[in-house]
Amino acid sequence: MEQEKAVIIVGAGPSGLAMAGCLSRLAIPYIVLEREDCFASLFKKYAYDRLHLHLQKQFCELPHMPFPPSCPTYVPKNQFIQYLDDYVSRFKISPILYHRNVESANYDEASERWVVKAVTNSNTGGSGEMEEYFGRFLVVATGEATNPYTPEVQGLNTFAGDVLHSTQFKSGKGFKNKNVLVVGSGNSGMEIALDLANHGAKTSIIVRSPVHVLSRGMVYLALVLLKHFSLNMVDSLMVLLSKVVFGDLTKYGIERPTEGPFYMKLKYGKYPAIDVGTYKKIKSSEIQVLPAEISSIRGSDVELKNGKSYQIDAIVFCTGFKRSTNLWLKGDDYLLKDDGLPRQSIPNHWKGKNGLYCVGLSRRGIYGSSEDAQNIANDIKSFL
C-alpha cells in the first residue's frame, strides 16, 4: 500500500496529536503513523492508576484547546485521557493508522519527498506487511518516552518474585505485606513507592544519584519566575525553599545535586522529584531509601553494591526509556542526536533540513510539545 500526504507524523501521543491538531486547523493534509492500537497509549495502556499530571493544567494544554473549568488543577489520568479524546474529536484528527511500526525514513532528493516504510505490527493486530508513505514534510513525534528500559542485572533471571517495569505497574493493591523494591527515583519511582506504601507494602527505593525534591507549589512558582528572572536565580531560590521545607535529606539517604534543578532539567533532561507525599513516608520510615545500585540477584536475595543484601518479593524498575529514532531515521546529521534528542538548543531545536521536524523532544513536557507543534505548523504553512 502506498499513500501520499503533505505531512507524515510519526507517533500519536500528545505530541503527535498536538501536531495533527495544528495542521487540521490550517487545513494542511497529513497522516499519522502509530505503532500501538490507540493514540496516547502511554496514558491509556501504560500509566499507573494514581497518576496525575505533575504540572498545573495550564502548562499541560494542547494547542488551541484549554482544559474545561471543571478540571482540577492537577489533572488525573482518566480526565487527561478524556481531554485527549475530546481534542481528537474537536480537530477531527484523521487518519491515524495504527499498528504501523516505522522501519525507515529517507529523504529522496530527486522527488523532494520523504519516503517512510512501515510494517503493520503483527504483535498489535497488524498483518506484518510492508507499506510505503510519501510526504513533503516529516515530523518526528515519538516522544521522550519510547521504549521501556530495564537495566541488565546479574541474576535477574533467577529472581523468584514479580519483576515489572513502571509501564506495567497499575496499583499497589496486590502487594500488601510484601517486600517491594523500587529501582529509580524519578517522579514515577517516587510516586509508585508512595502507592505501594499506601497499600501496605514494605517498600524500599533505590536512590542511586543525587536528586532535587520540590513541592508542586515550588515548581509552579519556578515556572512563573523563569519568565522574568535568570535560571541561576530561580534555581538558587528553589534549593533554598527545598531546604526550608524538606530539611536535611541526607539523613534519609538522599543527596542534593550541586547543580540547580531546572539547569539539570535543561542540560540532562533530569526532572526534579515533585513530592506528592513520598517524603513524609520516607521521614516516617514507611519507605526505606537504599543509596546503592543492585550488584546481583539470587532467588529472592538482592545484593547491593555496598555489600548489603535484602529479601525482596517484587521489583519495580522505574528506569525510564530509550528512544529508537536513530534506528529508522536515515541521513539526518542535523536535527537529532543518536539518543533521539535535538542537536540544536532551544529555541532552534524543532527544525531540521529538507522538511524534517521534531515535536515534543525539548524536555519541556506537554507545554514544549504545544509550542513546537504551533511553530512547525506555521513553518510548513509558509511553504504551501
Coordinates of C-alpha atoms in Angstrom, one line a residue, residues 14-354:
P14 CA 0.2 14.0 23.0
S15 CA 3.0 15.5 20.8
G16 CA 1.6 13.9 17.6
L17 CA -1.9 14.9 18.5
A18 CA -0.8 18.5 19.1
M19 CA 0.9 18.5 15.7
A20 CA -2.1 17.0 13.9
G21 CA -4.5 19.4 15.6
C22 CA -2.4 22.4 14.4
L23 CA -2.3 21.1 10.9
S24 CA -6.0 20.4 10.9
R25 CA -6.7 23.9 11.9
L26 CA -4.7 25.2 9.0
A27 CA -6.3 22.6 6.6
I28 CA -2.9 21.0 5.8
P29 CA -3.3 17.3 4.9
Y30 CA -1.4 14.8 6.9
I31 CA -1.2 11.2 8.0
V32 CA -0.3 9.9 11.5
L33 CA 1.5 6.6 11.9
E34 CA 1.2 4.9 15.3
R35 CA 2.8 1.6 16.3
E36 CA 0.2 0.9 19.1
D37 CA -3.6 0.2 18.7
C38 CA -4.7 3.5 20.1
F39 CA -3.5 7.1 20.4
A40 CA -1.9 8.3 23.7
S41 CA -1.0 4.7 24.5
L42 CA 1.4 5.7 27.3
F43 CA -1.6 7.2 29.2
K44 CA -4.2 4.7 28.1
K45 CA -2.3 1.5 28.5
Y46 CA 1.0 2.1 30.3
A47 CA 0.4 4.5 33.2
Y48 CA -0.3 3.7 36.8
D49 CA -3.8 4.3 38.2
R50 CA -3.0 7.2 40.7
L51 CA -1.1 9.2 38.1
H52 CA -1.9 13.0 38.0
L53 CA -0.1 15.4 35.7
H54 CA 2.7 16.8 37.7
L55 CA 2.3 20.4 36.5
Q56 CA -0.7 22.7 36.8
K57 CA -3.2 22.2 34.0
Q58 CA -2.4 25.5 32.2
F59 CA 1.1 24.1 31.5
C60 CA -0.3 20.8 30.1
E61 CA -2.8 22.0 27.4
L62 CA -2.5 21.1 23.8
P63 CA -2.7 23.9 21.2
H64 CA -6.0 25.9 20.8
M65 CA -8.0 23.9 23.4
P66 CA -7.8 24.7 27.2
F67 CA -9.0 22.2 29.8
P68 CA -12.6 22.7 30.9
P69 CA -13.0 24.9 34.1
S70 CA -14.3 21.8 36.0
C71 CA -11.0 20.1 35.6
P72 CA -8.9 20.1 38.8
T73 CA -5.6 22.0 38.9
Y74 CA -3.6 18.8 38.7
V75 CA -5.3 16.6 36.1
P76 CA -5.8 12.9 36.9
K77 CA -5.0 10.3 34.3
N78 CA -8.6 9.5 33.3
Q79 CA -9.6 13.1 32.9
F80 CA -6.5 13.8 30.8
I81 CA -7.4 10.8 28.6
Q82 CA -10.9 12.3 28.2
Y83 CA -9.3 15.6 27.3
L84 CA -7.2 13.9 24.6
D85 CA -10.3 12.1 23.3
D86 CA -12.1 15.4 23.1
Y87 CA -9.1 17.0 21.3
V88 CA -9.1 14.3 18.6
S89 CA -12.9 14.8 18.1
R90 CA -12.7 18.6 18.1
F91 CA -10.0 18.9 15.5
K92 CA -11.2 15.8 13.6
I93 CA -7.7 14.3 13.7
S94 CA -7.7 11.6 11.0
P95 CA -6.3 9.5 9.6
I96 CA -4.4 7.8 12.4
L97 CA -3.0 4.5 11.1
Y98 CA -2.5 2.1 14.0
H99 CA -0.2 -0.9 14.2
R100 CA 2.4 0.8 12.0
N101 CA 6.0 0.2 13.1
V102 CA 8.2 2.6 11.1
E103 CA 11.3 0.7 9.7
S104 CA 12.9 3.6 7.8
A105 CA 12.5 7.2 6.7
N106 CA 14.7 8.5 3.9
Y107 CA 14.7 11.8 2.0
D108 CA 14.6 11.3 -1.8
E109 CA 16.5 14.2 -3.4
A110 CA 15.0 13.6 -6.8
S111 CA 11.4 13.8 -5.9
E112 CA 12.0 16.1 -2.9
R113 CA 9.9 13.9 -0.7
W114 CA 10.3 11.8 2.4
V115 CA 9.8 8.0 1.9
V116 CA 8.7 6.3 5.0
K117 CA 8.5 2.5 5.2
A118 CA 6.4 0.9 7.9
V119 CA 5.5 -2.7 8.8
T120 CA 2.0 -3.3 10.1
N121 CA 2.8 -4.6 13.5
S122 CA 1.6 -8.2 13.9
N123 CA 2.1 -8.0 17.7
T124 CA -0.7 -5.4 18.0
G125 CA -3.1 -6.8 15.3
G126 CA -1.5 -5.8 12.0
S127 CA -0.8 -8.1 9.1
G128 CA 3.0 -7.8 9.1
E129 CA 3.1 -6.3 5.6
M130 CA 5.4 -3.5 4.5
E131 CA 3.8 -0.2 3.4
E132 CA 5.3 3.0 1.9
Y133 CA 4.2 6.6 2.6
F134 CA 5.3 9.7 0.9
G135 CA 5.3 13.3 2.1
R136 CA 7.0 16.6 1.5
F137 CA 7.4 17.0 5.3
L138 CA 8.2 14.6 8.1
V139 CA 7.5 15.2 11.8
V140 CA 9.1 13.0 14.4
A141 CA 6.6 12.9 17.3
T142 CA 7.6 9.7 19.0
G143 CA 8.2 11.5 22.3
E144 CA 10.8 11.2 25.1
A145 CA 9.2 8.0 26.5
T146 CA 9.5 5.5 23.6
N147 CA 10.9 2.1 24.6
P148 CA 10.8 1.0 28.3
Y149 CA 14.3 0.4 29.6
T150 CA 15.3 -2.2 32.2
P151 CA 19.0 -2.4 33.0
E152 CA 20.9 -5.7 32.9
V153 CA 21.3 -7.1 36.4
Q154 CA 23.3 -10.2 37.2
G155 CA 21.0 -13.0 38.2
L156 CA 17.7 -11.1 37.4
N157 CA 16.5 -14.2 35.5
T158 CA 16.8 -16.2 38.8
F159 CA 14.6 -13.8 40.7
A160 CA 11.7 -15.7 42.3
G161 CA 9.2 -12.8 42.5
D162 CA 7.4 -10.4 40.2
V163 CA 9.6 -8.1 38.0
L164 CA 7.8 -5.1 36.5
H165 CA 8.7 -2.0 34.5
S166 CA 6.9 1.1 35.6
T167 CA 4.8 0.9 32.4
Q168 CA 3.4 -2.5 33.7
F169 CA 2.6 -1.2 37.2
K170 CA -1.0 -0.2 37.9
S171 CA -1.6 -0.2 41.6
G172 CA -0.1 -1.3 44.9
K173 CA -3.2 -3.2 45.9
G174 CA -1.8 -6.6 45.2
F175 CA 1.4 -6.0 47.2
K176 CA 0.2 -5.7 50.8
N177 CA 2.8 -7.0 53.3
K178 CA 5.2 -7.9 50.5
N179 CA 8.8 -6.6 50.4
V180 CA 8.9 -4.5 47.2
L181 CA 12.0 -2.8 45.8
V182 CA 11.5 0.2 43.5
V183 CA 14.5 0.9 41.3
G184 CA 14.8 4.6 40.3
S185 CA 14.0 7.8 42.0
G186 CA 12.4 9.9 39.3
N187 CA 8.8 11.0 39.6
S188 CA 7.4 7.7 38.5
G189 CA 9.6 5.8 41.0
M190 CA 8.8 8.2 43.9
E191 CA 5.0 8.0 43.2
I192 CA 4.9 4.3 42.7
A193 CA 6.8 3.8 46.0
L194 CA 4.2 6.0 47.7
D195 CA 1.4 4.0 46.2
L196 CA 2.9 0.8 47.4
A197 CA 3.4 2.1 50.9
N198 CA -0.2 3.4 51.0
H199 CA -1.4 -0.1 50.2
G200 CA 0.7 -1.7 52.9
A201 CA 3.7 -2.9 51.1
K202 CA 7.1 -2.9 52.8
T203 CA 8.7 -0.5 50.4
S204 CA 12.3 0.3 49.6
I205 CA 13.5 2.6 46.9
I206 CA 17.0 2.8 45.4
V207 CA 18.2 6.4 45.0
R208 CA 21.5 5.9 43.2
S209 CA 22.3 9.6 42.4
P210 CA 21.6 13.0 44.0
V211 CA 18.1 14.3 43.4
H212 CA 16.3 17.6 43.9
V213 CA 13.0 17.3 45.9
L214 CA 10.5 20.1 45.3
S215 CA 6.8 20.6 46.1
R216 CA 4.2 21.2 43.4
G217 CA 3.9 24.8 44.7
M218 CA 7.7 25.3 44.3
V219 CA 7.6 24.1 40.7
Y220 CA 4.7 26.3 39.8
L221 CA 6.5 29.3 41.4
A222 CA 9.6 28.4 39.4
L223 CA 7.8 28.3 36.1
V224 CA 6.3 31.7 36.7
L225 CA 9.6 33.2 37.9
L226 CA 11.5 31.8 34.9
K227 CA 9.6 34.2 32.6
H228 CA 11.1 37.1 34.5
F229 CA 14.4 36.0 36.2
S230 CA 17.5 34.1 35.3
L231 CA 17.7 30.4 35.5
N232 CA 20.5 30.6 38.1
M233 CA 18.5 32.9 40.3
V234 CA 15.4 30.7 40.2
D235 CA 17.4 27.6 40.9
S236 CA 19.0 29.2 43.9
L237 CA 15.6 30.1 45.3
M238 CA 14.3 26.6 44.7
V239 CA 17.2 25.0 46.5
L240 CA 16.7 27.4 49.4
L241 CA 13.0 26.6 49.6
S242 CA 13.6 22.9 49.4
K243 CA 16.0 23.1 52.3
V244 CA 13.4 25.1 54.4
V245 CA 10.5 22.7 53.6
F246 CA 12.2 19.3 53.5
G247 CA 15.2 20.0 55.7
D248 CA 18.4 17.8 55.6
L249 CA 17.6 14.9 53.2
T250 CA 21.0 13.2 53.7
K251 CA 19.9 11.7 57.0
Y252 CA 17.3 9.8 54.9
G253 CA 19.8 8.7 52.3
I254 CA 19.1 11.4 49.7
E255 CA 21.8 13.8 48.5
R256 CA 21.1 17.1 46.8
P257 CA 22.9 17.7 43.5
T258 CA 25.4 20.6 43.2
E259 CA 23.7 21.8 40.0
G260 CA 20.3 23.5 40.2
P261 CA 17.0 21.6 39.5
F262 CA 16.0 23.5 36.3
Y263 CA 19.5 23.7 34.9
M264 CA 19.7 19.9 35.3
K265 CA 16.3 19.5 33.6
L266 CA 17.5 21.5 30.6
K267 CA 21.0 20.1 30.3
Y268 CA 20.4 16.4 31.2
G269 CA 16.6 16.0 30.9
K270 CA 16.7 15.0 34.6
Y271 CA 13.5 16.3 36.3
P272 CA 13.3 17.2 39.9
A273 CA 11.3 14.9 42.1
I274 CA 7.9 16.6 42.7
D275 CA 6.8 15.4 46.1
V276 CA 3.1 14.3 46.5
G277 CA 3.6 12.5 49.8
T278 CA 6.6 10.3 49.4
Y279 CA 8.9 12.5 51.6
K280 CA 6.5 12.0 54.5
K281 CA 6.6 8.3 54.1
I282 CA 10.4 8.3 53.9
K283 CA 10.6 10.5 57.0
S284 CA 8.4 8.1 58.9
S285 CA 10.4 5.1 57.7
E286 CA 7.4 3.6 55.8
I287 CA 9.6 3.9 52.7
Q288 CA 13.3 2.9 53.1
V289 CA 15.9 4.6 50.9
L290 CA 18.7 2.4 49.7
P291 CA 21.5 4.6 48.3
A292 CA 23.3 1.9 46.2
E293 CA 22.8 0.1 42.9
I294 CA 21.9 -3.6 42.7
S295 CA 25.0 -5.8 42.4
S296 CA 23.4 -9.1 41.8
I297 CA 20.3 -11.2 42.5
R298 CA 20.0 -14.8 43.6
G299 CA 16.5 -16.1 44.0
S300 CA 14.8 -13.6 46.3
D301 CA 18.1 -12.3 47.7
V302 CA 19.0 -8.9 46.3
E303 CA 22.6 -7.7 47.0
L304 CA 23.6 -4.1 46.6
K305 CA 27.0 -2.7 45.6
N306 CA 27.5 -1.5 49.2
G307 CA 27.6 -5.2 50.2
K308 CA 24.2 -5.3 52.0
S309 CA 21.5 -7.7 50.9
Y310 CA 17.7 -7.8 51.2
Q311 CA 15.0 -10.4 50.9
I312 CA 12.6 -9.0 48.2
D313 CA 9.3 -10.3 46.9
A314 CA 8.8 -7.9 43.9
I315 CA 10.9 -5.4 41.9
V316 CA 9.5 -2.4 40.0
F317 CA 12.0 -0.9 37.6
C318 CA 11.3 2.8 37.2
T319 CA 14.4 3.2 35.0
G320 CA 12.9 5.2 32.1
F321 CA 13.0 4.8 28.4
K322 CA 15.3 4.6 25.4
R323 CA 14.5 6.3 22.1
S324 CA 14.9 4.4 18.8
T325 CA 14.7 7.2 16.2
N326 CA 18.3 6.7 15.2
L327 CA 17.4 3.2 14.1
W328 CA 14.9 4.3 11.4
L329 CA 15.6 7.9 10.6
K330 CA 18.2 7.8 7.8
G331 CA 20.5 10.5 6.5
D332 CA 19.9 13.1 9.3
D333 CA 23.0 14.6 10.7
Y334 CA 21.5 17.9 11.8
L335 CA 18.2 17.6 13.7
L336 CA 18.6 14.7 16.2
K337 CA 21.4 13.1 18.0
D338 CA 21.9 9.3 18.4
D339 CA 19.9 9.4 21.6
G340 CA 16.9 10.8 19.8
L341 CA 17.1 14.3 21.3
P342 CA 17.6 17.5 19.3
R343 CA 21.2 18.6 18.4
Q344 CA 20.2 22.3 18.4
S345 CA 19.4 24.2 21.6
I346 CA 16.1 25.9 22.3
P347 CA 14.5 27.8 20.5
N348 CA 16.0 26.3 17.3
H349 CA 15.6 22.6 18.2
W350 CA 12.5 21.7 16.3
K351 CA 13.5 22.4 12.6
G352 CA 15.8 20.2 10.6
K353 CA 16.6 20.1 6.9
N354 CA 14.6 19.0 3.8

